[in-house]
XYZ file of C-alpha atoms in Angstrom:
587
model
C -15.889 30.306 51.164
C -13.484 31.318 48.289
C -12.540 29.004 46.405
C -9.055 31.090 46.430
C -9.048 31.074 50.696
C -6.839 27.766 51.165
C -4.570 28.949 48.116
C -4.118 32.063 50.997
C -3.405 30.288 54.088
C -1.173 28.017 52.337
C 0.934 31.256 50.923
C 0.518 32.847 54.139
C 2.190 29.386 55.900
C 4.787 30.155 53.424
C 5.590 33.091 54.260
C 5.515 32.555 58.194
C 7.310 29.542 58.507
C 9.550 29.171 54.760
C 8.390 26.232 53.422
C 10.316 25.828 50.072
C 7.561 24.881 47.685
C 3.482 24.500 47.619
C 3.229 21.424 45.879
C 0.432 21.365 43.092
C -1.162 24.722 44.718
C -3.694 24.628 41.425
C -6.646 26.924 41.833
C -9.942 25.530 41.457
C -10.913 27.626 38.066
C -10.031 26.612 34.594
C -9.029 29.966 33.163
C -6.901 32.666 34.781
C -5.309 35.547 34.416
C -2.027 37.207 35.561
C -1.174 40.892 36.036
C 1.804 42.043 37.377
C 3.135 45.498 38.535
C 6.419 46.817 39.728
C 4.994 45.928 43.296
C 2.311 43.268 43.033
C 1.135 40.020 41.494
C -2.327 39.612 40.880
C -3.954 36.498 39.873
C -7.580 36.574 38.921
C -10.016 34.132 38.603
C -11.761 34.037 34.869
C -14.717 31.561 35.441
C -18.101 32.604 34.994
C -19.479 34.570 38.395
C -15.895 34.535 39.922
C -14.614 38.342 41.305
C -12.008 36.689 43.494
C -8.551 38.142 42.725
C -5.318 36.662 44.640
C -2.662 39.577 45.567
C 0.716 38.297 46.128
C 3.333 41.677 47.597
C 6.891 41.432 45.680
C 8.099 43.465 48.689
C 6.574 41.861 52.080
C 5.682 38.773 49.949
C 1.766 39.229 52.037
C -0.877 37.141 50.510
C -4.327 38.983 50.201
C -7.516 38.519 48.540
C -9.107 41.154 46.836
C -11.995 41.742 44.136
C -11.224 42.652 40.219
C -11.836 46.046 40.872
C -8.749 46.222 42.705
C -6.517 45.264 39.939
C -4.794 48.481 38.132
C -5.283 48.867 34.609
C -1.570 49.489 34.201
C -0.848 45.922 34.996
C 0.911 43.222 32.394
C -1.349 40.520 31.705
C -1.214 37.060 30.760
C -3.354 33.800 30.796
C -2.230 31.417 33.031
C -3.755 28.231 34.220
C -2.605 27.179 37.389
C -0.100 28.644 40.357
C 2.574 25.218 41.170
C 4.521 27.361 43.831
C 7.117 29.111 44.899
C 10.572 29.122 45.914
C 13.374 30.854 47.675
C 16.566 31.131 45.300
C 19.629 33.814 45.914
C 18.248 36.582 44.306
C 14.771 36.004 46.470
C 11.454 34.628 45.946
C 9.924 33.482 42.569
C 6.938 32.499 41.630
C 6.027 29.111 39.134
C 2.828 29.722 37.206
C 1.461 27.314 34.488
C 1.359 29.054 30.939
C 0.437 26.601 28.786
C -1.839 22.848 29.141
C -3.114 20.399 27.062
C -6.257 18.640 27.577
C -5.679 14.841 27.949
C -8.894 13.520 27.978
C -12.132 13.080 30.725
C -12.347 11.120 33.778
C -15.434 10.163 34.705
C -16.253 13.574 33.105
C -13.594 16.012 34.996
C -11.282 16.974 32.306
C -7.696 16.186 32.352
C -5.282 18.837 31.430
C -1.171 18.354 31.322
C 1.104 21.332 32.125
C 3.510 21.744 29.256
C 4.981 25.120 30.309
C 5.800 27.002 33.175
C 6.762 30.713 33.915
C 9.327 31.584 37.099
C 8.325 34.806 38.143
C 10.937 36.950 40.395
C 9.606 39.220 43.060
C 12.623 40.861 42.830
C 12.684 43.803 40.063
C 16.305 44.178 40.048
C 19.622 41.540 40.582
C 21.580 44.538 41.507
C 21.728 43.314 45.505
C 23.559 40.200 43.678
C 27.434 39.533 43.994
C 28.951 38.040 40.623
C 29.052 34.615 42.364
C 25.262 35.255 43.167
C 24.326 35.986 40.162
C 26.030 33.184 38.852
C 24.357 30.509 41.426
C 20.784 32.119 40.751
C 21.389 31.524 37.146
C 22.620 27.787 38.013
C 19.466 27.408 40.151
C 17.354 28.404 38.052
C 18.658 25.997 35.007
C 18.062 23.122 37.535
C 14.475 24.167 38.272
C 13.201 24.402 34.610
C 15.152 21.155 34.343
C 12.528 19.486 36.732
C 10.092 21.607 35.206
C 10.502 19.997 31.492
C 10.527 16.810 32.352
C 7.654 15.014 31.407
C 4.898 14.023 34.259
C 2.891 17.237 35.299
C -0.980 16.304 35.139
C -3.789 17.926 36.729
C -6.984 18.483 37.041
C -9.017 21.142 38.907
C -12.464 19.245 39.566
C -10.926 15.800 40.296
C -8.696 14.479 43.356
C -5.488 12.062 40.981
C -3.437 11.597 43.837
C -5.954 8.983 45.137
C -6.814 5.577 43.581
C -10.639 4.441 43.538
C -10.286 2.727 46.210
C -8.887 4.983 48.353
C -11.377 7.718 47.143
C -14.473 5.539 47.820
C -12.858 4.261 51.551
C -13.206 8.339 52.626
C -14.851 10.176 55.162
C -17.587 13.333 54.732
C -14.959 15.424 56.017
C -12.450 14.145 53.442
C -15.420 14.860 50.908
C -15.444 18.496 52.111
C -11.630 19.139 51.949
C -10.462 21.109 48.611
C -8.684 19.295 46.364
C -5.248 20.532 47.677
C -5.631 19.741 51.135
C -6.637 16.222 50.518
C -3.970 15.613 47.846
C -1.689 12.246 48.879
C 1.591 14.047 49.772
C 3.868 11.429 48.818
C 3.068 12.100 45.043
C 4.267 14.967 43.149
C 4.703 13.631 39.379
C 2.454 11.353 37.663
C 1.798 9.842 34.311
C -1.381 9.357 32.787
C -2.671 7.332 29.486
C -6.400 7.924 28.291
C -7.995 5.603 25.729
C -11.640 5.236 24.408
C -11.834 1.390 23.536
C -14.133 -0.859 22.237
C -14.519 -4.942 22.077
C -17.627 -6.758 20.814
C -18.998 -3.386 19.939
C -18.819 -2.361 23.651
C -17.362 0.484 24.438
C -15.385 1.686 27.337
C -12.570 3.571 28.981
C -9.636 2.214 29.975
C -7.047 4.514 31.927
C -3.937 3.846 33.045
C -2.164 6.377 35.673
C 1.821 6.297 37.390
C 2.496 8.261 40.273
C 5.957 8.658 41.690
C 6.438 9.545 44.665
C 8.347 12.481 46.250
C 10.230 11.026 49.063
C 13.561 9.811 48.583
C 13.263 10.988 45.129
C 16.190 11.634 42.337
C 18.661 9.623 39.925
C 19.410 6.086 38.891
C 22.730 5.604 40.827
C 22.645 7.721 43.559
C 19.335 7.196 45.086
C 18.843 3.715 46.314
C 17.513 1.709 48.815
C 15.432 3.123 51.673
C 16.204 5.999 53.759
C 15.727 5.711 57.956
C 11.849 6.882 57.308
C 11.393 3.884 55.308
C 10.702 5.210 52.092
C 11.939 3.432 48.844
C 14.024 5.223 46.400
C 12.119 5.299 43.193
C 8.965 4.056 44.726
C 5.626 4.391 42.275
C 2.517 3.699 42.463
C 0.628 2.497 39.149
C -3.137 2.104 38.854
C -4.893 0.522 35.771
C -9.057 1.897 35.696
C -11.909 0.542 33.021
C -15.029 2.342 32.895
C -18.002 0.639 31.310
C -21.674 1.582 31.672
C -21.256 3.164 34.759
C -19.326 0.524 36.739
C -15.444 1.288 37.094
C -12.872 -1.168 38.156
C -8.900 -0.876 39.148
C -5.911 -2.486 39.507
C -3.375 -0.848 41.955
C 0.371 -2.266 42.056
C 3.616 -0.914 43.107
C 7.122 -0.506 42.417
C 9.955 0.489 44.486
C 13.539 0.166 45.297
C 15.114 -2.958 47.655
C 14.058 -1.887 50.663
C 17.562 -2.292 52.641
C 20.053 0.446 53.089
C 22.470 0.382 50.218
C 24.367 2.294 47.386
C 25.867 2.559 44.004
C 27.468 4.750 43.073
C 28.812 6.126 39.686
C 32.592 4.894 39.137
C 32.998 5.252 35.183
C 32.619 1.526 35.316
C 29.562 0.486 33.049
C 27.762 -1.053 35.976
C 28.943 -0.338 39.700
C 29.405 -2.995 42.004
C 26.245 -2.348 45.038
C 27.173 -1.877 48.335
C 25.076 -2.838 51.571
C 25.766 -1.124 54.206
C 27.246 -2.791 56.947
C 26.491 -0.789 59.754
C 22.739 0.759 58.905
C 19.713 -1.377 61.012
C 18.030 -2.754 58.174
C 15.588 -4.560 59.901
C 14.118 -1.241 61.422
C 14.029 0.350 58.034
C 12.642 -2.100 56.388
C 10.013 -3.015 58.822
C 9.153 1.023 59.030
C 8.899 0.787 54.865
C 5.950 -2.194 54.865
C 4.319 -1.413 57.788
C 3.220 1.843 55.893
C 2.742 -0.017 52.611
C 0.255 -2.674 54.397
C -1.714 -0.308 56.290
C -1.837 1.581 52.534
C -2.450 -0.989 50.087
C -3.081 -4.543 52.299
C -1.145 -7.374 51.826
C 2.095 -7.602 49.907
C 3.407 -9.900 47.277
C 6.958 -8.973 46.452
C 8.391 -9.998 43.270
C 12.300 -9.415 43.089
C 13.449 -9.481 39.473
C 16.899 -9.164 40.132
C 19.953 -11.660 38.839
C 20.258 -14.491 41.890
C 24.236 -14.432 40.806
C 26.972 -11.745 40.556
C 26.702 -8.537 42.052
C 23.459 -8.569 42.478
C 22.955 -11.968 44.395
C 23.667 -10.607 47.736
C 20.705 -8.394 47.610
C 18.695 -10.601 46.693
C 19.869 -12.559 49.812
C 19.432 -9.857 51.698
C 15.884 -9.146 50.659
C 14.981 -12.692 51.745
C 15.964 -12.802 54.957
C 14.669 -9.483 55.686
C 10.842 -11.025 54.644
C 12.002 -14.334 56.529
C 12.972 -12.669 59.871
C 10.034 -10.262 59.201
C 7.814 -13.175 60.017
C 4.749 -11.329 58.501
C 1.671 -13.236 57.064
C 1.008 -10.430 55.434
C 4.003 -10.648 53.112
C 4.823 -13.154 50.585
C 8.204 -13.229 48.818
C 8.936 -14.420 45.189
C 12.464 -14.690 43.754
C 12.622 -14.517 39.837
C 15.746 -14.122 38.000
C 14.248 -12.532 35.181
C 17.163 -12.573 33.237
C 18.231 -16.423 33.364
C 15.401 -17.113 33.042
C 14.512 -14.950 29.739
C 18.462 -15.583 28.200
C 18.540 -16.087 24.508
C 15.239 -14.247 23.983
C 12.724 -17.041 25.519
C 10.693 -14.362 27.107
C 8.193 -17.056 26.586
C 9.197 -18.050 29.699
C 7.429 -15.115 31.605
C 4.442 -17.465 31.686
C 6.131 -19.099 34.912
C 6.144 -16.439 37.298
C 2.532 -15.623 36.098
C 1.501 -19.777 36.336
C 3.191 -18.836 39.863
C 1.407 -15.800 41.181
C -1.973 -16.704 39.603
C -3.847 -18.132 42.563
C -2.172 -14.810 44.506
C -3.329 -12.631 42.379
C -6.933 -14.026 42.386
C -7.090 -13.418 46.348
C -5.918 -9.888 46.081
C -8.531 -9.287 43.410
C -9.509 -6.191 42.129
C -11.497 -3.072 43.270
C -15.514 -3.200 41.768
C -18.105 -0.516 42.037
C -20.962 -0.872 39.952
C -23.027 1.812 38.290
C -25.127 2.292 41.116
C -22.223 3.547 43.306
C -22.179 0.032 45.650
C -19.034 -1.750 45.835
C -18.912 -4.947 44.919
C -15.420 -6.361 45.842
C -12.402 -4.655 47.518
C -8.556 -5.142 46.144
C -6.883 -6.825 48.833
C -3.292 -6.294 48.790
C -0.869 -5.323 46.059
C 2.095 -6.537 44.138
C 5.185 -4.671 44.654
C 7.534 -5.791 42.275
C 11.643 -4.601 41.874
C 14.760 -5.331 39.600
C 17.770 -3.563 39.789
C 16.164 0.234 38.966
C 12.848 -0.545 39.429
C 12.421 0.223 35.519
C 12.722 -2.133 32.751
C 12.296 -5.670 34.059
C 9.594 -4.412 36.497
C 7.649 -2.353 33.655
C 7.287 -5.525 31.865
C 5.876 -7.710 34.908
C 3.538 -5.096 35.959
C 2.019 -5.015 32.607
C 1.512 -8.837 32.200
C -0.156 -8.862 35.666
C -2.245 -5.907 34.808
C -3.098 -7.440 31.586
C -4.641 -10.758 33.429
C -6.352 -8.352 35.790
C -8.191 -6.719 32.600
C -8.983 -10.175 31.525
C -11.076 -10.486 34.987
C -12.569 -7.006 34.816
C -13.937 -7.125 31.582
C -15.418 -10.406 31.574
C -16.852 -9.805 34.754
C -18.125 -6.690 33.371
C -19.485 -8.407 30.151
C -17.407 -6.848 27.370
C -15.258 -10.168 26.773
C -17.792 -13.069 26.158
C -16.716 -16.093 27.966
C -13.760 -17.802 26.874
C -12.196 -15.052 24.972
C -8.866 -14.014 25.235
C -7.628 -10.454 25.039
C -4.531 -10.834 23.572
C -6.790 -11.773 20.527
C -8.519 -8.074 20.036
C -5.830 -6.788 17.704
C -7.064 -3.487 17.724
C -6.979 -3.071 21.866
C -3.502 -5.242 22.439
C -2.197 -2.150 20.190
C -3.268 0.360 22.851
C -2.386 -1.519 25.765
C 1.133 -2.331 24.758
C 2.128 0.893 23.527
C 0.222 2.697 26.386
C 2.534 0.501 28.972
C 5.338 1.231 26.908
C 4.867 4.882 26.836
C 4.353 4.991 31.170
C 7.808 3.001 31.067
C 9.819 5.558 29.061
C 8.275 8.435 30.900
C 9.057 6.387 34.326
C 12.680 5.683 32.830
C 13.619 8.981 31.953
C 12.911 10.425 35.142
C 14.877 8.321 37.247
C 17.534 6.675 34.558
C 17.405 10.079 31.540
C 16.458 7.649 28.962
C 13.276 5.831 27.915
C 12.902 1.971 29.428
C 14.773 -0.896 27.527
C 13.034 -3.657 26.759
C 10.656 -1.954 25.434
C 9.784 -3.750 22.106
C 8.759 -6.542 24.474
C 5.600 -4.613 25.882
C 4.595 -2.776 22.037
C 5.014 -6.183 20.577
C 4.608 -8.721 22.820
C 7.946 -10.392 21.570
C 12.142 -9.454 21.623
C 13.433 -8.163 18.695
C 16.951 -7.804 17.170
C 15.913 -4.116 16.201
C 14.615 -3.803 19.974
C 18.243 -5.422 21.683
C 20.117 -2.393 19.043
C 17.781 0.525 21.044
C 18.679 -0.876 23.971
C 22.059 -1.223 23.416
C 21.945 2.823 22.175
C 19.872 3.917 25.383
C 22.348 1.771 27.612
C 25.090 4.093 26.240
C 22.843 7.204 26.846
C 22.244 6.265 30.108
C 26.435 5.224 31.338
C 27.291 9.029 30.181
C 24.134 10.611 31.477
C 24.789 8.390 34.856
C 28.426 9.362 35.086
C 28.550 13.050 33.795
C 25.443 14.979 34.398
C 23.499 13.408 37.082
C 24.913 14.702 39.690
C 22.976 17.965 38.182
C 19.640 15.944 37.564
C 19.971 15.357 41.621
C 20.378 18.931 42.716
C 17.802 20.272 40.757
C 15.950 17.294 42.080
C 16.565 18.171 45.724
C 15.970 21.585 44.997
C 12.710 21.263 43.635
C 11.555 19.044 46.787
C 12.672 21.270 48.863
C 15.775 18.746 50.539
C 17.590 21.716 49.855
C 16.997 25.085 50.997
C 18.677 28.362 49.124
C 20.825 30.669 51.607
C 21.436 33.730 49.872
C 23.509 35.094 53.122
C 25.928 32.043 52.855
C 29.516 33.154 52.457
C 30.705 30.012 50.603
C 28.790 29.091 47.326
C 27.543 25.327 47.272
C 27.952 24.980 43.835
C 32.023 25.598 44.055
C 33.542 22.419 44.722
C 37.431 22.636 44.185
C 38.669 20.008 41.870
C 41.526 17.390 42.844
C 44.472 18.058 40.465
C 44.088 14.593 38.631
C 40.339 16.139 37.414
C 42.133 18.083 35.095
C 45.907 16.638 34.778
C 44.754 13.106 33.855
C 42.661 13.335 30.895
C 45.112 15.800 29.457
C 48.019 13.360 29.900
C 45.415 10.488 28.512
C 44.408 13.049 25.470
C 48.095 13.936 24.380
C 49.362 10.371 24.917
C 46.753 8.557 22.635
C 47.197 11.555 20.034
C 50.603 10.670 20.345
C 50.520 7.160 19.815
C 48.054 8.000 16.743
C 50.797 10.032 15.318
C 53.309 8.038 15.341
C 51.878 5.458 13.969
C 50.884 7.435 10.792
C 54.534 9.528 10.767
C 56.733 6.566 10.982
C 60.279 6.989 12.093
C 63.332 6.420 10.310
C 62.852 2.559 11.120
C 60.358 0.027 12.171
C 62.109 -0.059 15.737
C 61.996 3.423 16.838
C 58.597 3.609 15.645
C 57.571 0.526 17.447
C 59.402 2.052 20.654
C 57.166 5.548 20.506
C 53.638 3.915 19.333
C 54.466 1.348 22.616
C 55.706 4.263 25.009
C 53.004 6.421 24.200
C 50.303 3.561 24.127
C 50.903 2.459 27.487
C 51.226 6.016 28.663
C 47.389 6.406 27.696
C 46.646 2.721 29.020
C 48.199 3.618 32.260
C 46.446 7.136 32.617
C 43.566 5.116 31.506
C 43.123 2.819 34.314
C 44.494 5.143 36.926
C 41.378 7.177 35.896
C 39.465 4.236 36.196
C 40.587 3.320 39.524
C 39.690 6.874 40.641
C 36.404 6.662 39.065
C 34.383 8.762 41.828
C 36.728 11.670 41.308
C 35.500 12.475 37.870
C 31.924 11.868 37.833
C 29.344 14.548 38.113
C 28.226 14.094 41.795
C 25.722 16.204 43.827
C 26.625 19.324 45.541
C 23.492 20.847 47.134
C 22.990 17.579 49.400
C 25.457 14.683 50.349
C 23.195 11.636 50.019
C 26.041 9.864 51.965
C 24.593 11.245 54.976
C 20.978 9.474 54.386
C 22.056 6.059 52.971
């Protein structure tokens, strides 16, 4: 069979029944080639013996397969390497080719390649059916899909299954053997991060691999996707598995990360950090008991970690999540409250070593999955952690790599590259890698969901805080309160877009992205504007005495106070929210 046949039926499915996108719809070749006429796209297969040639119809939008000889020599061409999809926009279908990769590294000798640019092909060869409006919405559509499409975390490879961990992979059937590589993909993972590294210790040398995959459900940005939804699945919710490969044997350590998984919300106010909100009428129990029921029968037992502050705003979730393991009843779960930040205050970060001291006999039962070189597994990981702060982020990224760092410990002395009684925070030359490897999946995990890399950062490259490391912080915490409050309502839609929560009707009389404005949008800051700028002048053009200036700098300062706060009070009225779906609906 073709090796282009699934690529078909899934196109054809398309077609029939408008799904919005064909996730990861890579073909199996590593070289490709484009051509495109008024009427047809062809996409033909460049590896050595291959004649197959895809034909996609601009017009009917039928999928065919055909041989090279069928492809006119009038025909634009381009390389490509890789088809990701297509989707429905105003203007019609378009198709998302890869253009250009970069080749990460090998994995147990499949090559790893990372998209770094993308093409969006129209079927359409004119925008002359469009309205104004139309036009202007495809435009806006299509700025929110290349915004998805350069962000970082699009990594593929055409002989080798990522989606899976080793585990997993080596748990399968014949039949999953025989499935191509996109019809036995894991559907809940779309992006995913991946760090490569050739190390060696005592002269030993081995791979060591560490991978991120976020999932697609209940996916988007920092402040307005949290929680779980009524499927169960946690906002923000990634898998991250850590791999060594030495003389044949291969070893991995899965854990996960994901939001509280309760039904709540916060939501962007123009405060620096919103007050949460649980809602009081959603059955958490059933949501949260659909959410781990699919994470045990995926991963095994649990071992939940909550980072979050046990005071303030954030103490009632933290209740919350506590009862909800309590009334649970589940042996399968185990629930451990850390306040990472009391704990931690004034830089003792020292003080991690508790909550490892804590978890270390847990960890030991959960293990670690073994295969040795001679394809027999030797032991089986047996449950995960799933750890959570606040955004699932920064606090987390730092826990996850101190546990994965004890599990290396394990793995390599087990496999016989640390001699007994070493420690690897002593190989100078691997704690380099390791740290800024973590460091690096953070950022990439942070900018996705938060649009800046992780804080805290100088923690995992260094192993200690840092003055220098609090002043990034402090600038990414900035970056993040306008990015949060002013354009992420536009990071969700082309979020939803992409996923396909959203579905483009080019026959709807009303635009989505029109959403009047209340008058104080615009009448407030103006009045805030020209009464600071008055205030600022007066105080430089001072009046004929110190009285009457005093009376205009006060009128016009608490003019601009005033406007301030009543800005402040209506908070959700000016912040960039997201038009194409009301998450309100979902919480």
């Amino acid at each position: 069979m073709s090796k282009l046949y699934s690529v078909i039926v899934i196109l054809s499915s398309f077609v029939e029944v408008s799904l919005h996108f064909i996730w990861f719809s890579y073909l199996c070749f590593t070289f490709l080639l484009r051509h495109i006429t008024p009427e047809k796209f062809y996409v033909e297969a460049c590896d050595d013996g291959a004649d197959d040639v895809l034909i996609i119809d601009r017009v009917s939008t039928e999928v065919t397969l055909a041989v090279k000889k069928d492809i006119p020599p009038s025909a634009v061409t381009r390389p490509i390497f890789g088809i990701l999809g297509t989707i429905h926009l105003v203007a019609g279908n378009y198709l998302i080719v890869i253009t250009k990769k970069t080749k990460v590294g090998e994995f147990f000798n499949h090559v790893i390649w990372k998209a770094t640019d993308f093409d969006v092909l129209s079927y359409k060869k004119t925008m002359l059916h469009l309205t104004d409006i139309q036009l202007q919405d495809n435009k806006t559509f299509l700025a929110m899909l290349n915004h998805v499409l350069n962000v970082d975390g699009f990594y593929f490879s055409t002989t080798y299954d990522l989606t899976h961990t080793l585990q997993r992979l080596s748990n399968t059937s014949p039949e999953f053997q025989e499935m191509s590589l996109l019809e036995r993909a894991d559907q809940r993972f779309v992006w995913n991060v991946i760090a490569m590294h050739s190390c060696s210790i005592n002269g030993k040398y081995f791979d060591w691999i560490l991978i991120s995959r976020r999932s697609c459900f209940r996916a988007g940005v920092r402040y307005y996707v949290r929680g779980i939804d009524s499927e169960g699945h946690a906002a923000n919710f990634v898998e991250t598995e850590q791999i060594v490969h030495y003389n044949g044997s291969k070893a991995s350590f899965v854990q996960t990360r994901g939001s509280i998984p309760v039904f709540w919300s916060q939501r962007p106010n123009l405060k620096y950090k919103p007050r949460p909100q649980i809602s009081k009428v959603a059955n958490h129990m059933d949501g949260f008991q659909r959410h781990f029921d699919s994470q045990v029968i995926i991963y095994g037992k649990q071992v939940i970690i909550n980072l979050i502050n046990q005071k303030g705003s954030e103490k009632p979730l933290e209740q919350t999540f506590a009862t909800m393991v309590s009334s649970l009843g589940s042996g399968m779960m185990r629930y451990i409250a850390f306040d990472f930040h009391k704990e931690c205050k004034n830089m003792r970060w020292d003080r991690l070593s508790i909550l490892l001291d804590q978890v270390a006999e847990m960890q030991d039962e959960l293990s670690y999955f073994l295969v040795d070189s001679a394809g027999q597994v030797v032991t089986n990981q047996e449950g995960v952690f799933r750890s959570n702060c606040m955004d699932c982020l920064d606090r987390t990224n730092v826990i996850q790599s101190l546990l994965a760092r004890r599990s290396l410990q394990a793995q390599l002395q087990r496999l016989g590259v640390l001699h007994v009684g070493q420690k690897l925070e002593e190989q100078d030359e691997f704690e380099k890698i390791y740290k800024n490897a973590w460091a690096d999946n953070a950022n990439a995990c942070a900018k996705q969901y938060a649009g800046t890399g992780a804080l805290k950062t100088d923690f995992t490259r260094t192993g200690k805080r840092t003055h220098l490391g609090l002043i990034l912080d402090g600038w990414n915490s900035m970056i993040r309160y306008y990015k949060n409050n002013f354009s992420d309502g536009f990071r969700q839609d082309s979020i939803d877009l992409f996923l396909g929560n959203y579905s483009v009707d080019e026959l709807e009389s009303h635009s989505p992205l029109s959403v009047p404005r209340d008058w104080k949008f615009l009448a407030l800051p103006i009045i805030m504007v020209v009464a600071f700028s008055m205030c600022i002048i007066c105080l430089l053009m001072a009046g004929d005495t110190w009285t009457e200036t005093l009376a205009y700098v006060l009128f016009w300062g608490v003019a601009s106070i005033g406007t301030f706060f009543i800005i402040l009070y209506n908070g959700k009225d000016f912040v960039d929210a997201p038009r194409l779906v009301q998450k309100e609906k979902i919480d």
